[in-house]
Amino acid sequence: MSPTTLSTSIIAHGLIFDLDGTLISTLEVTEKIYTQYCRQFDIDPAPVLAGCHGIPTLQVLRMFYPPSTHTQEFANQMEHDSVIHLDGLQIIPGADSLLHSLPLDKWSIFTSGMPMLAHPRIKHLKLPMPPVFITPENITMGKPHPEGYVLAARTMGMDPKHCVVFEDAVAGVVAGRDSKAVVVGIRTLLTDKQLKDAGATYTVKDMTKVAVALNPDGTLTVTIDES
């Protein structure tokens, strides 16, 4: 990258997106639900809200909540409670136009949210649904383990090292980095330094700073503006 510009272009075979905080903003809903359950169990919500982003609900429960909550059934109940709260959802700027510009076989989603949570949100916001959509149901190890990103790339028929991962949370950035993909951090919650310290190669303010062009050989030229 030239010192006189904040933009660079890379060639990729495919793109893999996190969902919450990368394509859609769920911060209001997520913090509302976790705070509600913190009150129920008399837990200080501050560390929960600081550490819950980008990892599966069951992992959050095991990290911060009492053992009685450490079941998939309890995690499903919490996510069910989140599903009914759709009014606070927003599309990250630029995500709608970017996704609609991409061939469906060139991108995928890997989210820590279960399908019952992720799918209604995408439908509500009228975003396209890619054929490859990886959730905790498809893997044994959640973020920061790279399994989900590796699976997303392989299911698209690609090597992860030829993919670009877009992430907003430390756990997801680490997962993308360890999958050997190029990671672009979205500065939704974290700073450029925090994201790069976790393993992001580039960071962007939002998806308006990302442009993708399909090349004649089927590869993608991804232009990233770090301003």
PDB file of C-alpha atoms in Angstrom:
ATOM      1  CA  MET A   1       0.000   0.000   0.000  1.00  0.00           C
ATOM      2  CA  SER A   2       1.390   3.427  -0.943  1.00  0.00           C
ATOM      3  CA  PRO A   3       1.947   5.839   1.948  1.00  0.00           C
ATOM      4  CA  THR A   4       0.010   8.458   0.015  1.00  0.00           C
ATOM      5  CA  THR A   5      -3.205   6.456  -0.184  1.00  0.00           C
ATOM      6  CA  LEU A   6      -5.432   4.497   2.164  1.00  0.00           C
ATOM      7  CA  SER A   7      -6.829   2.262  -0.589  1.00  0.00           C
ATOM      8  CA  THR A   8      -5.512  -1.052  -1.831  1.00  0.00           C
ATOM      9  CA  SER A   9      -6.773  -3.829  -4.101  1.00  0.00           C
ATOM     10  CA  ILE A  10      -6.372  -7.580  -3.670  1.00  0.00           C
ATOM     11  CA  ILE A  11      -7.386 -10.585  -5.744  1.00  0.00           C
ATOM     12  CA  ALA A  12      -9.627 -13.192  -4.095  1.00  0.00           C
ATOM     13  CA  HIS A  13     -11.586 -16.257  -5.124  1.00  0.00           C
ATOM     14  CA  GLY A  14     -14.410 -15.652  -2.647  1.00  0.00           C
ATOM     15  CA  LEU A  15     -15.663 -13.572   0.265  1.00  0.00           C
ATOM     16  CA  ILE A  16     -16.906 -14.770   3.665  1.00  0.00           C
ATOM     17  CA  PHE A  17     -18.881 -12.405   5.875  1.00  0.00           C
ATOM     18  CA  ASP A  18     -19.668 -12.438   9.536  1.00  0.00           C
ATOM     19  CA  LEU A  19     -23.247 -11.249  10.073  1.00  0.00           C
ATOM     20  CA  ASP A  20     -23.813  -9.293  13.299  1.00  0.00           C
ATOM     21  CA  GLY A  21     -21.775  -6.099  13.328  1.00  0.00           C
ATOM     22  CA  THR A  22     -20.429  -6.726   9.835  1.00  0.00           C
ATOM     23  CA  LEU A  23     -23.502  -6.794   7.585  1.00  0.00           C
ATOM     24  CA  ILE A  24     -26.192  -5.848  10.086  1.00  0.00           C
ATOM     25  CA  SER A  25     -26.168  -3.937  13.356  1.00  0.00           C
ATOM     26  CA  THR A  26     -27.681  -5.984  16.167  1.00  0.00           C
ATOM     27  CA  LEU A  27     -25.979  -4.173  19.030  1.00  0.00           C
ATOM     28  CA  GLU A  28     -29.166  -2.738  20.521  1.00  0.00           C
ATOM     29  CA  VAL A  29     -31.013  -6.064  20.494  1.00  0.00           C
ATOM     30  CA  THR A  30     -28.043  -8.139  21.680  1.00  0.00           C
ATOM     31  CA  GLU A  31     -27.256  -5.897  24.633  1.00  0.00           C
ATOM     32  CA  LYS A  32     -30.924  -5.685  25.603  1.00  0.00           C
ATOM     33  CA  ILE A  33     -31.294  -9.477  25.802  1.00  0.00           C
ATOM     34  CA  TYR A  34     -28.020 -10.149  27.622  1.00  0.00           C
ATOM     35  CA  THR A  35     -28.746  -7.371  30.123  1.00  0.00           C
ATOM     36  CA  GLN A  36     -32.214  -8.799  30.747  1.00  0.00           C
ATOM     37  CA  TYR A  37     -30.724 -12.202  31.595  1.00  0.00           C
ATOM     38  CA  CYS A  38     -27.990 -10.605  33.722  1.00  0.00           C
ATOM     39  CA  ARG A  39     -30.671  -9.053  35.896  1.00  0.00           C
ATOM     40  CA  GLN A  40     -32.428 -12.400  36.179  1.00  0.00           C
ATOM     41  CA  PHE A  41     -29.264 -14.005  37.591  1.00  0.00           C
ATOM     42  CA  ASP A  42     -27.935 -10.947  39.446  1.00  0.00           C
ATOM     43  CA  ILE A  43     -24.874 -10.669  37.189  1.00  0.00           C
ATOM     44  CA  ASP A  44     -22.954  -7.477  36.408  1.00  0.00           C
ATOM     45  CA  PRO A  45     -23.747  -6.890  32.706  1.00  0.00           C
ATOM     46  CA  ALA A  46     -20.573  -4.888  31.959  1.00  0.00           C
ATOM     47  CA  PRO A  47     -18.183  -7.830  31.394  1.00  0.00           C
ATOM     48  CA  VAL A  48     -20.895  -9.754  29.551  1.00  0.00           C
ATOM     49  CA  LEU A  49     -21.523  -6.920  27.101  1.00  0.00           C
ATOM     50  CA  ALA A  50     -17.785  -6.447  26.633  1.00  0.00           C
ATOM     51  CA  GLY A  51     -17.187 -10.116  25.869  1.00  0.00           C
ATOM     52  CA  CYS A  52     -20.318 -11.402  24.125  1.00  0.00           C
ATOM     53  CA  HIS A  53     -19.765 -10.112  20.603  1.00  0.00           C
ATOM     54  CA  GLY A  54     -18.843 -12.503  17.838  1.00  0.00           C
ATOM     55  CA  ILE A  55     -19.160 -15.791  19.732  1.00  0.00           C
ATOM     56  CA  PRO A  56     -22.050 -18.298  20.008  1.00  0.00           C
ATOM     57  CA  THR A  57     -24.684 -17.764  22.686  1.00  0.00           C
ATOM     58  CA  LEU A  58     -23.859 -21.063  24.398  1.00  0.00           C
ATOM     59  CA  GLN A  59     -20.224 -19.997  24.746  1.00  0.00           C
ATOM     60  CA  VAL A  60     -21.329 -16.700  26.313  1.00  0.00           C
ATOM     61  CA  LEU A  61     -23.502 -18.573  28.784  1.00  0.00           C
ATOM     62  CA  ARG A  62     -20.605 -20.824  29.760  1.00  0.00           C
ATOM     63  CA  MET A  63     -18.308 -17.820  30.199  1.00  0.00           C
ATOM     64  CA  PHE A  64     -20.547 -15.566  32.292  1.00  0.00           C
ATOM     65  CA  TYR A  65     -23.755 -17.252  33.473  1.00  0.00           C
ATOM     66  CA  PRO A  66     -24.427 -19.958  36.121  1.00  0.00           C
ATOM     67  CA  PRO A  67     -24.157 -23.675  35.246  1.00  0.00           C
ATOM     68  CA  SER A  68     -27.930 -24.062  35.054  1.00  0.00           C
ATOM     69  CA  THR A  69     -27.829 -22.048  31.813  1.00  0.00           C
ATOM     70  CA  HIS A  70     -25.080 -24.076  30.140  1.00  0.00           C
ATOM     71  CA  THR A  71     -27.356 -26.009  27.803  1.00  0.00           C
ATOM     72  CA  GLN A  72     -28.265 -25.671  24.150  1.00  0.00           C
ATOM     73  CA  GLU A  73     -31.915 -25.497  25.194  1.00  0.00           C
ATOM     74  CA  PHE A  74     -31.279 -22.401  27.314  1.00  0.00           C
ATOM     75  CA  ALA A  75     -29.218 -20.827  24.514  1.00  0.00           C
ATOM     76  CA  ASN A  76     -32.072 -21.512  22.087  1.00  0.00           C
ATOM     77  CA  GLN A  77     -34.526 -19.837  24.470  1.00  0.00           C
ATOM     78  CA  MET A  78     -32.330 -16.764  24.693  1.00  0.00           C
ATOM     79  CA  GLU A  79     -32.052 -16.597  20.904  1.00  0.00           C
ATOM     80  CA  HIS A  80     -35.801 -17.097  20.590  1.00  0.00           C
ATOM     81  CA  ASP A  81     -36.258 -14.065  22.821  1.00  0.00           C
ATOM     82  CA  SER A  82     -33.967 -12.139  20.468  1.00  0.00           C
ATOM     83  CA  VAL A  83     -35.882 -13.158  17.341  1.00  0.00           C
ATOM     84  CA  ILE A  84     -38.975 -11.178  18.319  1.00  0.00           C
ATOM     85  CA  HIS A  85     -36.923  -7.966  18.600  1.00  0.00           C
ATOM     86  CA  LEU A  86     -36.490  -6.901  14.960  1.00  0.00           C
ATOM     87  CA  ASP A  87     -37.186  -3.171  15.190  1.00  0.00           C
ATOM     88  CA  GLY A  88     -33.699  -2.333  16.468  1.00  0.00           C
ATOM     89  CA  LEU A  89     -31.934  -3.987  13.540  1.00  0.00           C
ATOM     90  CA  GLN A  90     -30.110  -1.916  10.935  1.00  0.00           C
ATOM     91  CA  ILE A  91     -28.068  -2.679   7.836  1.00  0.00           C
ATOM     92  CA  ILE A  92     -24.405  -1.680   8.087  1.00  0.00           C
ATOM     93  CA  PRO A  93     -23.918   1.155   5.551  1.00  0.00           C
ATOM     94  CA  GLY A  94     -22.956  -0.204   2.141  1.00  0.00           C
ATOM     95  CA  ALA A  95     -23.752  -3.845   2.919  1.00  0.00           C
ATOM     96  CA  ASP A  96     -27.007  -3.975   0.959  1.00  0.00           C
ATOM     97  CA  SER A  97     -25.573  -2.679  -2.324  1.00  0.00           C
ATOM     98  CA  LEU A  98     -22.372  -4.695  -1.948  1.00  0.00           C
ATOM     99  CA  LEU A  99     -24.142  -8.023  -1.408  1.00  0.00           C
ATOM    100  CA  HIS A 100     -26.591  -7.436  -4.242  1.00  0.00           C
ATOM    101  CA  SER A 101     -23.654  -6.761  -6.572  1.00  0.00           C
ATOM    102  CA  LEU A 102     -21.987 -10.122  -5.869  1.00  0.00           C
ATOM    103  CA  PRO A 103     -22.617 -13.429  -7.674  1.00  0.00           C
ATOM    104  CA  LEU A 104     -24.163 -15.792  -5.114  1.00  0.00           C
ATOM    105  CA  ASP A 105     -21.480 -18.433  -5.681  1.00  0.00           C
ATOM    106  CA  LYS A 106     -18.710 -15.996  -4.755  1.00  0.00           C
ATOM    107  CA  TRP A 107     -19.682 -15.250  -1.162  1.00  0.00           C
ATOM    108  CA  SER A 108     -20.946 -16.885   1.996  1.00  0.00           C
ATOM    109  CA  ILE A 109     -21.827 -16.109   5.608  1.00  0.00           C
ATOM    110  CA  PHE A 110     -20.447 -17.612   8.804  1.00  0.00           C
ATOM    111  CA  THR A 111     -22.292 -16.382  11.877  1.00  0.00           C
ATOM    112  CA  SER A 112     -22.265 -17.324  15.541  1.00  0.00           C
ATOM    113  CA  GLY A 113     -26.059 -16.946  15.581  1.00  0.00           C
ATOM    114  CA  MET A 114     -28.258 -19.997  15.166  1.00  0.00           C
ATOM    115  CA  PRO A 115     -30.457 -20.162  12.017  1.00  0.00           C
ATOM    116  CA  MET A 116     -33.603 -19.346  14.030  1.00  0.00           C
ATOM    117  CA  LEU A 117     -31.928 -16.033  14.888  1.00  0.00           C
ATOM    118  CA  ALA A 118     -29.948 -15.212  11.749  1.00  0.00           C
ATOM    119  CA  HIS A 119     -32.433 -16.110   9.015  1.00  0.00           C
ATOM    120  CA  PRO A 120     -35.356 -13.938  10.239  1.00  0.00           C
ATOM    121  CA  ARG A 121     -33.010 -10.979  10.595  1.00  0.00           C
ATOM    122  CA  ILE A 122     -31.794 -11.281   7.016  1.00  0.00           C
ATOM    123  CA  LYS A 123     -35.347 -11.707   5.758  1.00  0.00           C
ATOM    124  CA  HIS A 124     -36.566  -8.723   7.785  1.00  0.00           C
ATOM    125  CA  LEU A 125     -33.845  -6.495   6.324  1.00  0.00           C
ATOM    126  CA  LYS A 126     -34.376  -7.881   2.782  1.00  0.00           C
ATOM    127  CA  LEU A 127     -30.746  -8.873   2.306  1.00  0.00           C
ATOM    128  CA  PRO A 128     -29.823 -11.670  -0.124  1.00  0.00           C
ATOM    129  CA  MET A 129     -29.293 -15.151   1.307  1.00  0.00           C
ATOM    130  CA  PRO A 130     -26.223 -16.994  -0.025  1.00  0.00           C
ATOM    131  CA  PRO A 131     -26.363 -20.757  -0.656  1.00  0.00           C
ATOM    132  CA  VAL A 132     -23.476 -21.273   1.780  1.00  0.00           C
ATOM    133  CA  PHE A 133     -24.586 -20.132   5.223  1.00  0.00           C
ATOM    134  CA  ILE A 134     -22.599 -21.566   8.131  1.00  0.00           C
ATOM    135  CA  THR A 135     -23.964 -21.437  11.702  1.00  0.00           C
ATOM    136  CA  PRO A 136     -23.066 -23.222  14.969  1.00  0.00           C
ATOM    137  CA  GLU A 137     -25.274 -26.118  13.817  1.00  0.00           C
ATOM    138  CA  ASN A 138     -22.675 -26.931  11.148  1.00  0.00           C
ATOM    139  CA  ILE A 139     -19.545 -26.940  13.321  1.00  0.00           C
ATOM    140  CA  THR A 140     -18.174 -28.327  16.568  1.00  0.00           C
ATOM    141  CA  MET A 141     -15.895 -25.404  17.472  1.00  0.00           C
ATOM    142  CA  GLY A 142     -17.145 -21.800  17.481  1.00  0.00           C
ATOM    143  CA  LYS A 143     -15.128 -18.617  17.045  1.00  0.00           C
ATOM    144  CA  PRO A 144     -12.262 -17.955  17.719  1.00  0.00           C
ATOM    145  CA  HIS A 145     -11.636 -21.444  16.286  1.00  0.00           C
ATOM    146  CA  PRO A 146     -11.258 -21.233  12.467  1.00  0.00           C
ATOM    147  CA  GLU A 147     -13.471 -24.250  11.708  1.00  0.00           C
ATOM    148  CA  GLY A 148     -16.432 -22.193  10.487  1.00  0.00           C
ATOM    149  CA  TYR A 149     -14.431 -20.092   8.059  1.00  0.00           C
ATOM    150  CA  VAL A 150     -12.577 -23.111   6.734  1.00  0.00           C
ATOM    151  CA  LEU A 151     -15.909 -24.904   6.220  1.00  0.00           C
ATOM    152  CA  ALA A 152     -17.453 -21.904   4.468  1.00  0.00           C
ATOM    153  CA  ALA A 153     -14.541 -21.688   2.037  1.00  0.00           C
ATOM    154  CA  ARG A 154     -14.440 -25.432   1.384  1.00  0.00           C
ATOM    155  CA  THR A 155     -18.198 -25.572   0.831  1.00  0.00           C
ATOM    156  CA  MET A 156     -17.807 -22.857  -1.818  1.00  0.00           C
ATOM    157  CA  GLY A 157     -15.123 -25.044  -3.393  1.00  0.00           C
ATOM    158  CA  MET A 158     -12.312 -22.702  -2.408  1.00  0.00           C
ATOM    159  CA  ASP A 159      -9.136 -22.698  -0.355  1.00  0.00           C
ATOM    160  CA  PRO A 160      -9.513 -20.375   2.662  1.00  0.00           C
ATOM    161  CA  LYS A 161      -6.187 -18.725   1.840  1.00  0.00           C
ATOM    162  CA  HIS A 162      -7.755 -17.413  -1.372  1.00  0.00           C
ATOM    163  CA  CYS A 163     -10.703 -15.867   0.475  1.00  0.00           C
ATOM    164  CA  VAL A 164     -11.309 -12.569   2.236  1.00  0.00           C
ATOM    165  CA  VAL A 165     -13.060 -12.635   5.603  1.00  0.00           C
ATOM    166  CA  PHE A 166     -14.981  -9.608   6.904  1.00  0.00           C
ATOM    167  CA  GLU A 167     -15.301  -9.412  10.698  1.00  0.00           C
ATOM    168  CA  ASP A 168     -16.004  -6.892  13.469  1.00  0.00           C
ATOM    169  CA  ALA A 169     -15.122  -8.817  16.653  1.00  0.00           C
ATOM    170  CA  VAL A 170     -11.816 -10.071  18.063  1.00  0.00           C
ATOM    171  CA  ALA A 171     -12.977 -13.700  18.199  1.00  0.00           C
ATOM    172  CA  GLY A 172     -14.012 -13.593  14.556  1.00  0.00           C
ATOM    173  CA  VAL A 173     -10.856 -11.841  13.405  1.00  0.00           C
ATOM    174  CA  VAL A 174      -8.764 -14.504  15.138  1.00  0.00           C
ATOM    175  CA  ALA A 175     -10.873 -17.227  13.507  1.00  0.00           C
ATOM    176  CA  GLY A 176     -10.448 -15.672  10.076  1.00  0.00           C
ATOM    177  CA  ARG A 177      -6.726 -15.176  10.559  1.00  0.00           C
ATOM    178  CA  ASP A 178      -6.229 -18.764  11.698  1.00  0.00           C
ATOM    179  CA  SER A 179      -8.148 -20.037   8.668  1.00  0.00           C
ATOM    180  CA  LYS A 180      -5.356 -18.390   6.588  1.00  0.00           C
ATOM    181  CA  ALA A 181      -7.786 -15.987   4.903  1.00  0.00           C
ATOM    182  CA  VAL A 182      -7.086 -12.288   4.481  1.00  0.00           C
ATOM    183  CA  VAL A 183      -9.113 -10.528   7.182  1.00  0.00           C
ATOM    184  CA  VAL A 184     -10.763  -7.127   6.804  1.00  0.00           C
ATOM    185  CA  GLY A 185     -11.913  -5.721  10.136  1.00  0.00           C
ATOM    186  CA  ILE A 186     -15.055  -3.600  10.303  1.00  0.00           C
ATOM    187  CA  ARG A 187     -14.724  -0.741  12.789  1.00  0.00           C
ATOM    188  CA  THR A 188     -18.243  -1.161  14.189  1.00  0.00           C
ATOM    189  CA  LEU A 189     -17.134  -1.523  17.809  1.00  0.00           C
ATOM    190  CA  LEU A 190     -13.347  -1.768  17.752  1.00  0.00           C
ATOM    191  CA  THR A 191     -10.574   0.532  16.583  1.00  0.00           C
ATOM    192  CA  ASP A 192      -8.160  -0.018  13.725  1.00  0.00           C
ATOM    193  CA  LYS A 193      -5.452  -0.935  16.237  1.00  0.00           C
ATOM    194  CA  GLN A 194      -7.631  -3.394  18.161  1.00  0.00           C
ATOM    195  CA  LEU A 195      -8.667  -5.188  14.984  1.00  0.00           C
ATOM    196  CA  LYS A 196      -5.144  -5.315  13.572  1.00  0.00           C
ATOM    197  CA  ASP A 197      -3.729  -6.474  16.896  1.00  0.00           C
ATOM    198  CA  ALA A 198      -6.189  -9.384  16.681  1.00  0.00           C
ATOM    199  CA  GLY A 199      -5.002 -10.276  13.181  1.00  0.00           C
ATOM    200  CA  ALA A 200      -6.834  -8.126  10.625  1.00  0.00           C
ATOM    201  CA  THR A 201      -4.722  -7.081   7.656  1.00  0.00           C
ATOM    202  CA  TYR A 202      -6.957  -4.144   6.786  1.00  0.00           C
ATOM    203  CA  THR A 203      -9.828  -2.286   8.468  1.00  0.00           C
ATOM    204  CA  VAL A 204     -12.703  -0.209   7.098  1.00  0.00           C
ATOM    205  CA  LYS A 205     -15.257   2.115   8.627  1.00  0.00           C
ATOM    206  CA  ASP A 206     -18.142   0.195   7.037  1.00  0.00           C
ATOM    207  CA  MET A 207     -19.078  -1.558   3.802  1.00  0.00           C
ATOM    208  CA  THR A 208     -19.226   1.672   1.802  1.00  0.00           C
ATOM    209  CA  LYS A 209     -15.430   1.427   1.886  1.00  0.00           C
ATOM    210  CA  VAL A 210     -15.375  -1.928   0.063  1.00  0.00           C
ATOM    211  CA  ALA A 211     -15.778  -2.375  -3.699  1.00  0.00           C
ATOM    212  CA  VAL A 212     -15.718  -5.690  -5.558  1.00  0.00           C
ATOM    213  CA  ALA A 213     -15.343  -6.354  -9.282  1.00  0.00           C
ATOM    214  CA  LEU A 214     -15.714  -9.719 -11.017  1.00  0.00           C
ATOM    215  CA  ASN A 215     -12.765 -10.489 -13.279  1.00  0.00           C
ATOM    216  CA  PRO A 216     -12.975 -12.432 -16.596  1.00  0.00           C
ATOM    217  CA  ASP A 217     -11.184 -15.399 -14.989  1.00  0.00           C
ATOM    218  CA  GLY A 218     -13.791 -15.632 -12.231  1.00  0.00           C
ATOM    219  CA  THR A 219     -11.665 -14.091  -9.502  1.00  0.00           C
ATOM    220  CA  LEU A 220     -12.640 -10.966  -7.601  1.00  0.00           C
ATOM    221  CA  THR A 221     -10.797  -7.689  -7.283  1.00  0.00           C
ATOM    222  CA  VAL A 222     -11.527  -6.376  -3.804  1.00  0.00           C
ATOM    223  CA  THR A 223     -10.723  -2.697  -3.247  1.00  0.00           C
ATOM    224  CA  ILE A 224     -10.444  -1.612   0.381  1.00  0.00           C
ATOM    225  CA  ASP A 225     -10.448   2.015   1.511  1.00  0.00           C
ATOM    226  CA  GLU A 226      -9.090   2.279   5.062  1.00  0.00           C
ATOM    227  CA  SER A 227      -9.968   5.961   5.508  1.00  0.00           C
TER     228      SER A 227
END
